[in-house]
XYZ file of C-alpha atoms in Angstrom:
639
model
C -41.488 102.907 48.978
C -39.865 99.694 50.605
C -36.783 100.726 52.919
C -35.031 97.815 54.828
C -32.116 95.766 55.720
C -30.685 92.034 54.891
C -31.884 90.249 58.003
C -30.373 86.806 59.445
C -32.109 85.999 62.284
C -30.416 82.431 62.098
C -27.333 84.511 63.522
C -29.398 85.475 66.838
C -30.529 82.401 68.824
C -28.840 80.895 71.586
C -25.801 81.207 72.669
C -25.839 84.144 70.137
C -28.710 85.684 71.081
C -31.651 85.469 73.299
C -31.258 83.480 76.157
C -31.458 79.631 77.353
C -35.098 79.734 78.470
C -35.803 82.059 75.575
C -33.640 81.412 72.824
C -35.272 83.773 70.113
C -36.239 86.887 71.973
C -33.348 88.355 70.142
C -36.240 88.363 67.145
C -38.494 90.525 68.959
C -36.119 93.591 69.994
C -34.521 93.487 65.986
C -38.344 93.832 65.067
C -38.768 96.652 67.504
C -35.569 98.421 66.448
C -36.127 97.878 62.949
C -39.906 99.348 63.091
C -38.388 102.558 65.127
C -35.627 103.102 62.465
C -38.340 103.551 59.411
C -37.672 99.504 58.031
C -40.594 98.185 56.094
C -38.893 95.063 54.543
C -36.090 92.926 55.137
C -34.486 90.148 53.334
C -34.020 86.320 54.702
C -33.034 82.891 54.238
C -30.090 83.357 51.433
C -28.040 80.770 53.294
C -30.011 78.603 55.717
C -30.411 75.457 53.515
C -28.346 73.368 56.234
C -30.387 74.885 59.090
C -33.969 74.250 56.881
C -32.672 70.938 56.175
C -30.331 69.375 58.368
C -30.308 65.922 57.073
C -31.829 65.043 53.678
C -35.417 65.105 53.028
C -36.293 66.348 56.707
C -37.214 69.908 55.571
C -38.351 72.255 58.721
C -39.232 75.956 57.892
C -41.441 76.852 60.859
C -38.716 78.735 62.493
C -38.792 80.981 59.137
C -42.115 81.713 60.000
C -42.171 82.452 63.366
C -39.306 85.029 62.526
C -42.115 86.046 59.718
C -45.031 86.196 62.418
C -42.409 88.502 64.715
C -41.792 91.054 61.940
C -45.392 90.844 60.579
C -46.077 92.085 64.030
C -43.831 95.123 63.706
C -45.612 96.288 60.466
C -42.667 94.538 58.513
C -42.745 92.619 54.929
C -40.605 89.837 53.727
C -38.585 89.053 50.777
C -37.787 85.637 51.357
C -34.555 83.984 49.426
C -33.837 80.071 48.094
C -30.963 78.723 50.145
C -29.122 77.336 46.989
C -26.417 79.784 47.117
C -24.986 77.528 50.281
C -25.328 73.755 49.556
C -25.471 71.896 53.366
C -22.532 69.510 54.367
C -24.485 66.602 54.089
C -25.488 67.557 50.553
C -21.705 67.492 49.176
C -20.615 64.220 50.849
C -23.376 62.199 49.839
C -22.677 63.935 46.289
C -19.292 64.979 46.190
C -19.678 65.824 42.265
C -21.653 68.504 42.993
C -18.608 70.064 43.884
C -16.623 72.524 41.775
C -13.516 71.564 39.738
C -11.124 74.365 38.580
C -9.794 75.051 35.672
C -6.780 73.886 36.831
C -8.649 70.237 37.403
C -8.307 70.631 41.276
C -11.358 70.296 43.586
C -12.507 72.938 45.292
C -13.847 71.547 48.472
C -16.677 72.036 51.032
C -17.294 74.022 53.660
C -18.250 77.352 52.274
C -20.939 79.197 50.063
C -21.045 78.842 46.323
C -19.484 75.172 46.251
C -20.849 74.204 43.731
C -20.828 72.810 40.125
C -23.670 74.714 38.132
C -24.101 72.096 36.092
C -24.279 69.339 38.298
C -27.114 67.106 37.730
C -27.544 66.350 41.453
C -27.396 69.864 42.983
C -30.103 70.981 40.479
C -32.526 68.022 41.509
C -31.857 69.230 45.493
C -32.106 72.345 44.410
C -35.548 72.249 42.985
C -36.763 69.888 46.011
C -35.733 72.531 48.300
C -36.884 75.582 46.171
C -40.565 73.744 45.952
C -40.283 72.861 49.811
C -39.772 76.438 50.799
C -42.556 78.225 48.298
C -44.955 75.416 49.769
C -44.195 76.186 53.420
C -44.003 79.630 53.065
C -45.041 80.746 50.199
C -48.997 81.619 50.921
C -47.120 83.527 54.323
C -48.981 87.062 54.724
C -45.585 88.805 55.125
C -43.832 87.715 52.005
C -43.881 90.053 48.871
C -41.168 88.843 46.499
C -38.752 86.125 46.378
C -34.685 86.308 45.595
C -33.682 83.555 43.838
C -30.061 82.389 44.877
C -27.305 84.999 46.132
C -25.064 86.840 44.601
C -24.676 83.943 41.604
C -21.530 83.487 39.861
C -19.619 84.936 43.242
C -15.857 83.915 43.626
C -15.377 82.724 40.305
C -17.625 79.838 40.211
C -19.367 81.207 36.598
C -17.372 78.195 35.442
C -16.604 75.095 36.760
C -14.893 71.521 34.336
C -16.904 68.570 35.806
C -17.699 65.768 34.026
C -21.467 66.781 34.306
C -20.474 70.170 33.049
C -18.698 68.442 30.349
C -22.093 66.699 29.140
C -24.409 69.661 29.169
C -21.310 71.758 27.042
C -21.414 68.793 24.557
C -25.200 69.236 24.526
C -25.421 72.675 23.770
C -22.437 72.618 21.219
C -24.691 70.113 19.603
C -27.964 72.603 19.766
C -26.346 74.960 18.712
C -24.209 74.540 15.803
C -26.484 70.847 14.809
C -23.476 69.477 13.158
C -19.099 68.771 14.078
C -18.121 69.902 10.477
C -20.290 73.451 10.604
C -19.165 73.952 14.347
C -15.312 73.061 13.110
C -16.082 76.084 10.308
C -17.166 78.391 12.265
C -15.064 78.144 15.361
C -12.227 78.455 13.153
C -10.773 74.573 15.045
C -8.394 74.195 11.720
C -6.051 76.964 13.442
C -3.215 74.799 14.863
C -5.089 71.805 13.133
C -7.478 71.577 16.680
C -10.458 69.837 14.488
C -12.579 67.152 15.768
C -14.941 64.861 14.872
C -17.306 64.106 17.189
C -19.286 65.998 19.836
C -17.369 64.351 22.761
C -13.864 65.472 21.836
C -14.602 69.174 21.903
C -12.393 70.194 25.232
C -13.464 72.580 27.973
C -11.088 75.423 27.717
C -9.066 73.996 31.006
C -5.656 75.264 31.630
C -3.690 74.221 28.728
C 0.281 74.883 27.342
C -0.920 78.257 25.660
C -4.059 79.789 24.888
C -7.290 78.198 23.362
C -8.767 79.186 20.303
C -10.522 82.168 21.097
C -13.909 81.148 19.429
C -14.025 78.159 21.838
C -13.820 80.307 24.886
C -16.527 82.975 23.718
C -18.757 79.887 23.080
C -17.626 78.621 26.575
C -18.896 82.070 28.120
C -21.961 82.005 26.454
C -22.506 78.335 27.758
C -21.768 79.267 31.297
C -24.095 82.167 30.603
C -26.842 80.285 29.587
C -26.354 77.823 32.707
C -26.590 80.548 34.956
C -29.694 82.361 33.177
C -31.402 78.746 32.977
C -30.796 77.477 36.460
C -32.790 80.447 38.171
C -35.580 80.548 35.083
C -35.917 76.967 36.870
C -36.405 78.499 40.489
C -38.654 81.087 39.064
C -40.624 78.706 37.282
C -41.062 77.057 40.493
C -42.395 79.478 42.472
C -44.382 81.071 40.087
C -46.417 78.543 40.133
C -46.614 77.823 43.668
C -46.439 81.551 44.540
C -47.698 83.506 41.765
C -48.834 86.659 44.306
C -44.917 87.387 44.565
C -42.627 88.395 41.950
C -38.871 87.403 41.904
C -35.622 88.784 41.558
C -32.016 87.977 42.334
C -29.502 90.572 43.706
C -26.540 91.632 40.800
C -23.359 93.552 40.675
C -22.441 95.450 37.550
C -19.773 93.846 35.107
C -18.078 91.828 37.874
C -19.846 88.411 37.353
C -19.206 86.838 34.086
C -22.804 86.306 32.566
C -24.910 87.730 30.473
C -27.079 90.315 32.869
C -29.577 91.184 30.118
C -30.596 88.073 29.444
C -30.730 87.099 33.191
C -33.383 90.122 33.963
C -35.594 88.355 31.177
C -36.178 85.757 33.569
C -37.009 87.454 36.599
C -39.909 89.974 37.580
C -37.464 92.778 38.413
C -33.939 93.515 38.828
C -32.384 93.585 42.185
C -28.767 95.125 42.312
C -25.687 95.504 45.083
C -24.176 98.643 45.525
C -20.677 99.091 45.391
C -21.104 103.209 47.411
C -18.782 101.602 50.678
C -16.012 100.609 48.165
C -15.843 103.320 45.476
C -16.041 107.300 46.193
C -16.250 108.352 42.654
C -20.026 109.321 41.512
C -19.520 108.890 38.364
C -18.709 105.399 38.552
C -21.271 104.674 40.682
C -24.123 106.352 38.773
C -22.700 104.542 35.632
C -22.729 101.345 37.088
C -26.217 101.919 38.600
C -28.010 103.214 35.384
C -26.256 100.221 33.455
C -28.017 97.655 35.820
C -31.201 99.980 36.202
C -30.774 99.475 31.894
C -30.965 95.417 32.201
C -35.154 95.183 32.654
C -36.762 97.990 30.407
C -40.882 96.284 29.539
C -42.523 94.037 31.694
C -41.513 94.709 35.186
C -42.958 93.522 37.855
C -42.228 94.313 41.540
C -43.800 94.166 44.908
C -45.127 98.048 44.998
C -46.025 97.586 41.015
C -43.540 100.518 40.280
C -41.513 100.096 37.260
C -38.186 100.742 38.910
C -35.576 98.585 40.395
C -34.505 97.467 44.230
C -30.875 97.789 45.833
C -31.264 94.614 47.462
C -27.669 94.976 49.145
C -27.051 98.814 50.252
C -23.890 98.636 52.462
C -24.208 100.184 55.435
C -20.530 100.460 56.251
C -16.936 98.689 55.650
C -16.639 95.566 53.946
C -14.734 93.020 55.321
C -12.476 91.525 53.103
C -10.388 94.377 51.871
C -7.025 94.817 52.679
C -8.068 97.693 54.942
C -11.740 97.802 55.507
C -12.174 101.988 56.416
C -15.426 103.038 57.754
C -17.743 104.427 55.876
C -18.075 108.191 56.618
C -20.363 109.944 57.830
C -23.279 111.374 55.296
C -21.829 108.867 52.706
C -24.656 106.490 53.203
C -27.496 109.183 52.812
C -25.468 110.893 50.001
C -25.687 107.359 48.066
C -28.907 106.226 48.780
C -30.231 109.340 47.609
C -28.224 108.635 44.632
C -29.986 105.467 44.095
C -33.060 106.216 44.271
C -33.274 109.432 42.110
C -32.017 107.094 39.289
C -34.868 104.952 39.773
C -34.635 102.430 42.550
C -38.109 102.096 44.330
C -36.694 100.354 47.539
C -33.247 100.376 48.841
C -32.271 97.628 51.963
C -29.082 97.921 53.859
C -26.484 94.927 54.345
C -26.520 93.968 56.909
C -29.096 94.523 60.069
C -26.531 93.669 62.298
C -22.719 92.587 63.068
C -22.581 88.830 63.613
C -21.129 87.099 66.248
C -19.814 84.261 64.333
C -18.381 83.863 60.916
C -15.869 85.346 58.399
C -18.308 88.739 58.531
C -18.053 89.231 62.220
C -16.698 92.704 61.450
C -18.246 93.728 58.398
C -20.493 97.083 58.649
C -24.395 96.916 59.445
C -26.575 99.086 60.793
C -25.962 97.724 64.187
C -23.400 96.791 65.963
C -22.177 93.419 67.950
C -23.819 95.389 71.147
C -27.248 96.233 68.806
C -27.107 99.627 70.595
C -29.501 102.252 69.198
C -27.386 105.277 69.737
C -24.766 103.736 67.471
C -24.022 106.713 64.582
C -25.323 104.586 61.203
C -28.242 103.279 63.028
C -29.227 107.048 63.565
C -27.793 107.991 60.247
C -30.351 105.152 58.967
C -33.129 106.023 61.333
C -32.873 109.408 59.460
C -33.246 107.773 56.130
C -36.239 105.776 57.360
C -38.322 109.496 58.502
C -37.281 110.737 54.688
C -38.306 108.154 52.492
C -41.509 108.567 54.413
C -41.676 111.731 53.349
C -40.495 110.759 49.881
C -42.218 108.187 48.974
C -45.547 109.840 47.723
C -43.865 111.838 45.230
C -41.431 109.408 43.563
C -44.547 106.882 43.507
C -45.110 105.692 39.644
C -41.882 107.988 38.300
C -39.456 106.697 36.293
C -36.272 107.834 34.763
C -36.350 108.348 31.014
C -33.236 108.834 28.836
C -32.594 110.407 25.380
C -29.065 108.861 25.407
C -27.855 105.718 25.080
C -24.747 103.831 25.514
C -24.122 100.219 23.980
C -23.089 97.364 26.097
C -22.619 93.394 24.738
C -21.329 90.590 27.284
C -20.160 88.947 24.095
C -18.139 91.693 23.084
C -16.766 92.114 26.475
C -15.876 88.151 26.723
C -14.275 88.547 23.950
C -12.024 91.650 25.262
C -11.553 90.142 28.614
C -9.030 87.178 26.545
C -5.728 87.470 26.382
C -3.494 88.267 23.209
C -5.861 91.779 22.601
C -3.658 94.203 20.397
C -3.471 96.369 22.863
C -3.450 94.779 26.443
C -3.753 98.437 28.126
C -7.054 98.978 26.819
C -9.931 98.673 29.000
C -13.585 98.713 27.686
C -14.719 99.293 31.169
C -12.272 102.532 31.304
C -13.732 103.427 27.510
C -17.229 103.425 28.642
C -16.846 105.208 31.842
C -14.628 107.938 29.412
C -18.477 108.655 27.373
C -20.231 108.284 30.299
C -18.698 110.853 32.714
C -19.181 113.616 30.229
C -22.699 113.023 30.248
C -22.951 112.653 33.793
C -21.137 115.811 34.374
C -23.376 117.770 32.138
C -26.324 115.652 34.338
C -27.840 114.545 30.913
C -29.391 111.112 31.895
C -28.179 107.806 30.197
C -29.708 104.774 29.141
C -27.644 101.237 28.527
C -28.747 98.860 25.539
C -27.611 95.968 23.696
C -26.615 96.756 19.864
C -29.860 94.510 19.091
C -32.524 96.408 20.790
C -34.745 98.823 19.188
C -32.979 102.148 19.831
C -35.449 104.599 17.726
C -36.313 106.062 21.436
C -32.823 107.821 21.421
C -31.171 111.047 20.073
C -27.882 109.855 20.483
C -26.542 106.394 20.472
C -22.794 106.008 21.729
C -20.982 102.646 20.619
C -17.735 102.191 22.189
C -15.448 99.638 20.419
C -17.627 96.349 19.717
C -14.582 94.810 18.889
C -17.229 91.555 18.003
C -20.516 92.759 16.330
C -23.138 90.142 14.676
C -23.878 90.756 10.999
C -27.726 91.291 12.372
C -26.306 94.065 15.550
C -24.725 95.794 12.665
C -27.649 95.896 10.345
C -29.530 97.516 13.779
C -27.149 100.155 13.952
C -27.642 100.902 10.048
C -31.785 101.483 10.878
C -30.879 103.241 13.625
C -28.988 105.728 11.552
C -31.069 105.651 8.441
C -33.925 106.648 10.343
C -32.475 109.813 11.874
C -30.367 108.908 15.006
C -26.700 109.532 15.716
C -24.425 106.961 16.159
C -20.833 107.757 17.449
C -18.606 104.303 17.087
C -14.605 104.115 18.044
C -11.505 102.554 17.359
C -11.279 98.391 18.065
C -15.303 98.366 16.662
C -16.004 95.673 14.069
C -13.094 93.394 14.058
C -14.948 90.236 14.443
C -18.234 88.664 14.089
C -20.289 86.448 16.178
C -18.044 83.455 15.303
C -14.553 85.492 16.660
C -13.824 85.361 12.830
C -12.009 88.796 11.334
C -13.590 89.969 8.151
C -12.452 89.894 4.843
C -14.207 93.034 3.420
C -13.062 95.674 5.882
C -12.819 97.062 9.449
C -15.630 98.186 10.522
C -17.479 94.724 9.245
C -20.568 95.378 7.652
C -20.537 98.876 8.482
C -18.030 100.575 6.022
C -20.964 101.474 4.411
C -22.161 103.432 7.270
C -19.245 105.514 8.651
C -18.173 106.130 4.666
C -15.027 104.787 5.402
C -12.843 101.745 5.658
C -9.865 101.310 8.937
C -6.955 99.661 7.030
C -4.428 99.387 9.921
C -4.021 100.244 13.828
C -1.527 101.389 15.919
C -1.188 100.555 19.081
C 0.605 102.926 21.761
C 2.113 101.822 25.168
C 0.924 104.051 27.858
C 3.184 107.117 28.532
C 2.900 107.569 24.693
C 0.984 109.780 22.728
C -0.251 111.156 19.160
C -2.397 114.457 19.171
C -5.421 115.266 17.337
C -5.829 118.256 15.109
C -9.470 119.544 14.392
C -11.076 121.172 11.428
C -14.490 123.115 11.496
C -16.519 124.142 14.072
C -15.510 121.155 16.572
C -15.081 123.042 20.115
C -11.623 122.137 21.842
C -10.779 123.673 25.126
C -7.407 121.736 25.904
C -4.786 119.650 23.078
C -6.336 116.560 22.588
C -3.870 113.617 22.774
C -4.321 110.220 20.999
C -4.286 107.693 23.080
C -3.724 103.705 23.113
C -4.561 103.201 20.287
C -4.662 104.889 16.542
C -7.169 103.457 13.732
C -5.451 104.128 10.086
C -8.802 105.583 8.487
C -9.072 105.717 4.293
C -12.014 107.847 4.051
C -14.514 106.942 1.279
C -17.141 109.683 1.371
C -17.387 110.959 5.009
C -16.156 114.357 6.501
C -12.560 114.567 8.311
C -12.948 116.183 11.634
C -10.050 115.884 13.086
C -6.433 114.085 12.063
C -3.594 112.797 13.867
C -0.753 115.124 14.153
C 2.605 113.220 13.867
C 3.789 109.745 12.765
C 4.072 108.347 9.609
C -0.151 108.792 9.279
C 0.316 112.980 10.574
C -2.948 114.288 8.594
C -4.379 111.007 8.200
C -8.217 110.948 9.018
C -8.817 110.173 12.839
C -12.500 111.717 13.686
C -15.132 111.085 10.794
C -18.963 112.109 10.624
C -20.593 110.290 7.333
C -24.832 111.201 6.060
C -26.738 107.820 6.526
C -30.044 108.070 5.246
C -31.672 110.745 7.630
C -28.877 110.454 10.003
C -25.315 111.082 11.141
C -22.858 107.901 11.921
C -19.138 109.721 13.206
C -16.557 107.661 14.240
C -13.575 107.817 16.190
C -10.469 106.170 15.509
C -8.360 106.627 18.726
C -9.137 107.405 22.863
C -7.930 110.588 24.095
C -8.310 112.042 27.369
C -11.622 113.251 29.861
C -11.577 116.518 28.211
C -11.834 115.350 25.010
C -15.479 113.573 25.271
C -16.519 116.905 27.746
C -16.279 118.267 24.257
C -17.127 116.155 22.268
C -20.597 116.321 24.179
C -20.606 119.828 23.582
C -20.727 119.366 20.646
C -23.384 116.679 20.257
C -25.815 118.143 22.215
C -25.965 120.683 19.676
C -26.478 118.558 16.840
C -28.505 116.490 18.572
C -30.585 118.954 20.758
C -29.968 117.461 24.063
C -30.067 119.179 27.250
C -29.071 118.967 30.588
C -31.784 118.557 33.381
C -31.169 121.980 34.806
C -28.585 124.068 35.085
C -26.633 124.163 38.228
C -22.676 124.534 39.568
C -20.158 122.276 38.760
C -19.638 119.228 40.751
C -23.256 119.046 41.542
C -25.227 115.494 40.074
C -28.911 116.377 39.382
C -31.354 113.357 38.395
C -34.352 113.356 37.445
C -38.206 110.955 37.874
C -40.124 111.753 35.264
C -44.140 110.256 35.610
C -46.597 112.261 32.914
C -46.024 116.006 33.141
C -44.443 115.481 36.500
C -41.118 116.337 37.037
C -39.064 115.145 40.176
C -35.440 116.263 40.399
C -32.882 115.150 43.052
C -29.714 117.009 43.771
């Protein structure tokens, strides 16, 4: 197993580090201290374009790999990052349209990381020149085992930006994708407010306008800014496959924070790489969801430097952040507590950000591992030095183990752009809130979860959970149906089916195309400010251990030919259906038309895992999270 830190050895010469006569002999004690500490790996180079290339086209990486040579000496590997996340100075003044323009039309100027138009035809040709410079230079280095592309990509809102080279390429794919103005006009729905065009060019970017823009424009804007993102680092990876085909890639991501499509991002790279967000949140549950939904991105065909199947933490913070409004320390045991977390739900190398406090910078104060003084008795460097000595230890029997899930929730970036727009019926709701709702009662029953998109084959699963795909494709829906009529259990909610992958609202029914499924058909909804509530009322065997509110949100069910299992108890719809289960070929589709409380899906759980035959890993106290590795007959549980 590969245990590290984020490493920028750029930050240590002279007069940072080392000395006049010797000004990189900082190198050598971080290699030392590192080695003694348990580090195997670190990661480099994220943002040293402008030092790699001061002025244009004089390239010099030997520095890189004398800092290579120094931690080759201390038994330490190398994951070596492109620079493109920090364009140099020289870079944006000879082409100042590389750089960003805001929604707003303003320019967001130089100076900083991530300045950059995605789309600009002139940061993409550096880019490329640099990427191949660096995989040439370095890329046959003994020390270097993988390669992240970019950092942190997306970051401070720059998914988007409204250039004119931006505007080009969304002309382009407007034009790939819908092949003629009239169909695209159709399906985007442009005669609302009489918005139709007739040519290619006059399609607007969805700046900042008197109201809002047709929603179908902006879900085809997302998935253009998506597809920018996923295609700009299939370039880098292109590149250095081919120039360094011994070393997989990656690129470090954060869980439903950047606005791209993830899953089709981790089709482009070997493995998945993710940051963890254990300094900022306290709450397991969150964090295990957030870590099993990334660990969910790259399912077949991984590839990573050990050949496990697993995925890295390629930014494991090793104390406060810096750019809260109060940055608290990270306490002590938290780090071990949540590194241990991460790996026994399937990460096969965890490295700390960062090695050390720099001197210089907006993260002069942000935790590492060491401090400004790099002394050794400092509390996390001994808290990691502990680590180090038990992923030793560790390592052996977690090798070739992977976690395996019988349960499944369903996740779709286009369903959450869609949600994230305004004018939503209910602007309370929060799908983020909804999943994490399902996904705590599983985690406090320690029944392991997978994440999937509504296309992907999902016959591996007992029990599918599908919370409100508000926008659902006519072919995710047919999915769902196989899934069902083969045997599995869906359970769908409220706000699930309301448009299709055009933004268009059906005219047969709520849930499109799956009335037929759930037996049923939603003919209104209510929507409830918070503070107010309905209450559910259950028939049958359906286990209830507290009253049940209604919450949010109240779907007006007509049953067909499903089973009522539970109705709303006041209002002018008291008795009204508001839980359903319908038969569906050989399986069970139940549906629920409102969001209650935590209690309610602790229950509801109960409840499934009888139906469904699902158990928890083992049985222990409350408040304890058990995981489990799973690699043949062996069985590796973490506590």
């Amino acid at each position: 197993m590969y245990f590290g830190v984020d490493y920028h050895p750029e930050q240590w010469v002279y007069p940072y580090g080392g000395t006049s006569d010797k000004p990189e002999s900082a190198w050598e004690r971080d290699a030392q201290l590192m080695a003694s500490a348990g580090i195997n790996v670190v990661r480099i180079g994220e943002f040293t374009w402008g030092i790699c290339e001061p002025e244009e086209g004089k390239c010099d990486f030997t520095w890189i790999s004398r800092v290579m040579d120094i931690l080759g000496r201390a038994g330490i590997k190398v994951v070596l990052a492109t620079p493109t996340a920090a364009p140099p100075i020289w870079l944006t003044k000879k082409h100042p349209e590389i750089l960003p323009i805001d929604e707003q039309g303003l320019t967001r100027h130089e100076g900083t990381r991530r300045a950059v138009c995605l789309n600009s035809e002139a940061y993409w040709t550096h880019s490329k020149r640099i990427v191949e410079s660096m995989a040439k230079a370095l890329g046959k280095h003994p020390q270097l085992i993988a390669w992240q592309i970019d950092n942190g990509i997306g970051g401070h809102f720059t998914e988007a930006s409204f250039n004119e080279d931006t505007r080009r390429d969304w002309h382009g794919w407007l034009e790939a994708k819908f092949e003629t103005v009239a169909r695209m006009n159709e399906l985007m729905g442009l005669r609302h407010w009489g918005q139709l065009v007739t040519s290619w060019n006059q399609v607007p970017m969805p700046m900042s306008a008197p109201t809002i823009h047709n929603p179908a424009l902006v879900l085809n804007w997302c998935r253009f800014c998506s597809d920018t993102i996923v295609q700009f680092v299939k370039v880098q990876a292109d590149i250095l496959h081919e120039l360094s085909p011994n070393c997989p890639v990656t690129t470090n991501l954060r869980p439903l924070l950047h606005r791209f499509d993830h899953f089709d991002l981790a089709e482009v790279i070997d493995f998945v790489s993710i940051e963890s967000t254990g300094a900022l949140k306290t709450k397991s549950a969150e964090l295990a969801c957030e870590i099993d939904m990334l660990r969910s991105l790259k399912k077949n065909g991984i590839r990573t430097p050990d050949g496990d199947s697993g995925f890295w933490v390629m930014e494991q913070k090793a104390g406060n952040v810096s750019w809260q409004d109060v940055n608290s320390l990270v306490r002590p045991g938290v780090l071990r507590m949540f590194t241990y977390q991460l790996v026994s739900r399937g990460a096969t190398a965890v490295l700390f950000f960062r090695w050390r406090q720099p001197r210089i910078g907006t993260e002069k104060f942000h935790g590492a591992v060491l401090s400004h003084s790099a002394r050794p008795d400092g509390r996390v460097f001994k808290e990691v030095s502990q680590l180090g000595d038990e992923m030793k230890l560790l390592s052996p029997a977690i090798k070739g183990t992977r976690v395996q899930a019988e349960t499944c929730i369903i996740y779709s970036h286009d369903n959450d752009y869609v949600l994230q727009q305004p004018m939503q019926p209910n602007k309370y709701f929060s799908l983020r809130e909804h999943i994490q709702l399902f996904y705590s009662a599983f985690h406090d029953r320690n029944i392991p979860v997978d994440f999937a998109r509504p296309a992907e084959d999902l016959s591996r699963y007992k029990l599918v959970i599908a919370p409100s795909l508000h926008l659902l494709s006519g072919g995710e829906a047919d999915r769902l149906k196989l899934y069902v009529q083969n045997g599995g259990t869906l359970v769908a909610t409220f706000n699930t089916g309301l448009v299709d992958e055009n933004g268009m609202a059906p005219d047969t029914g709520y849930p499109h195309d799956l009335t037929d499924l759930f037996g049923l058909e939603v003919v209104e909804f209510d929507q409830l400010p918070p503070g107010e509530e309905n209450h559910l009322t259950f028939k049958g065997t359906f286990p209830t251990t507290h009253l049940h509110p209604a919450r949010l949100w109240c779907d007006l069910i007509e049953p067909k030919d499903c089973q009522i299992l539970a109705t709303y108890a006041k209002d002018f719809y008291a008795g009204r259906p508001a839980m359903t289960m319908h038969t569906f070929g050989l399986g069970r589709a139940i549906y629920i038309g409102t969001q209650s409380h935590q209690h309610f899906y602790t229950d509801l759980l109960t409840w499934l895992r009888q139906m469904c035959n699902i158990h928890p890993l083992l049985k222990v106290p409350e408040h304890v999270e058990v995981s489990m590795r799973k690699k043949d007959d062996s069985n590796v549980y973490s506590f």
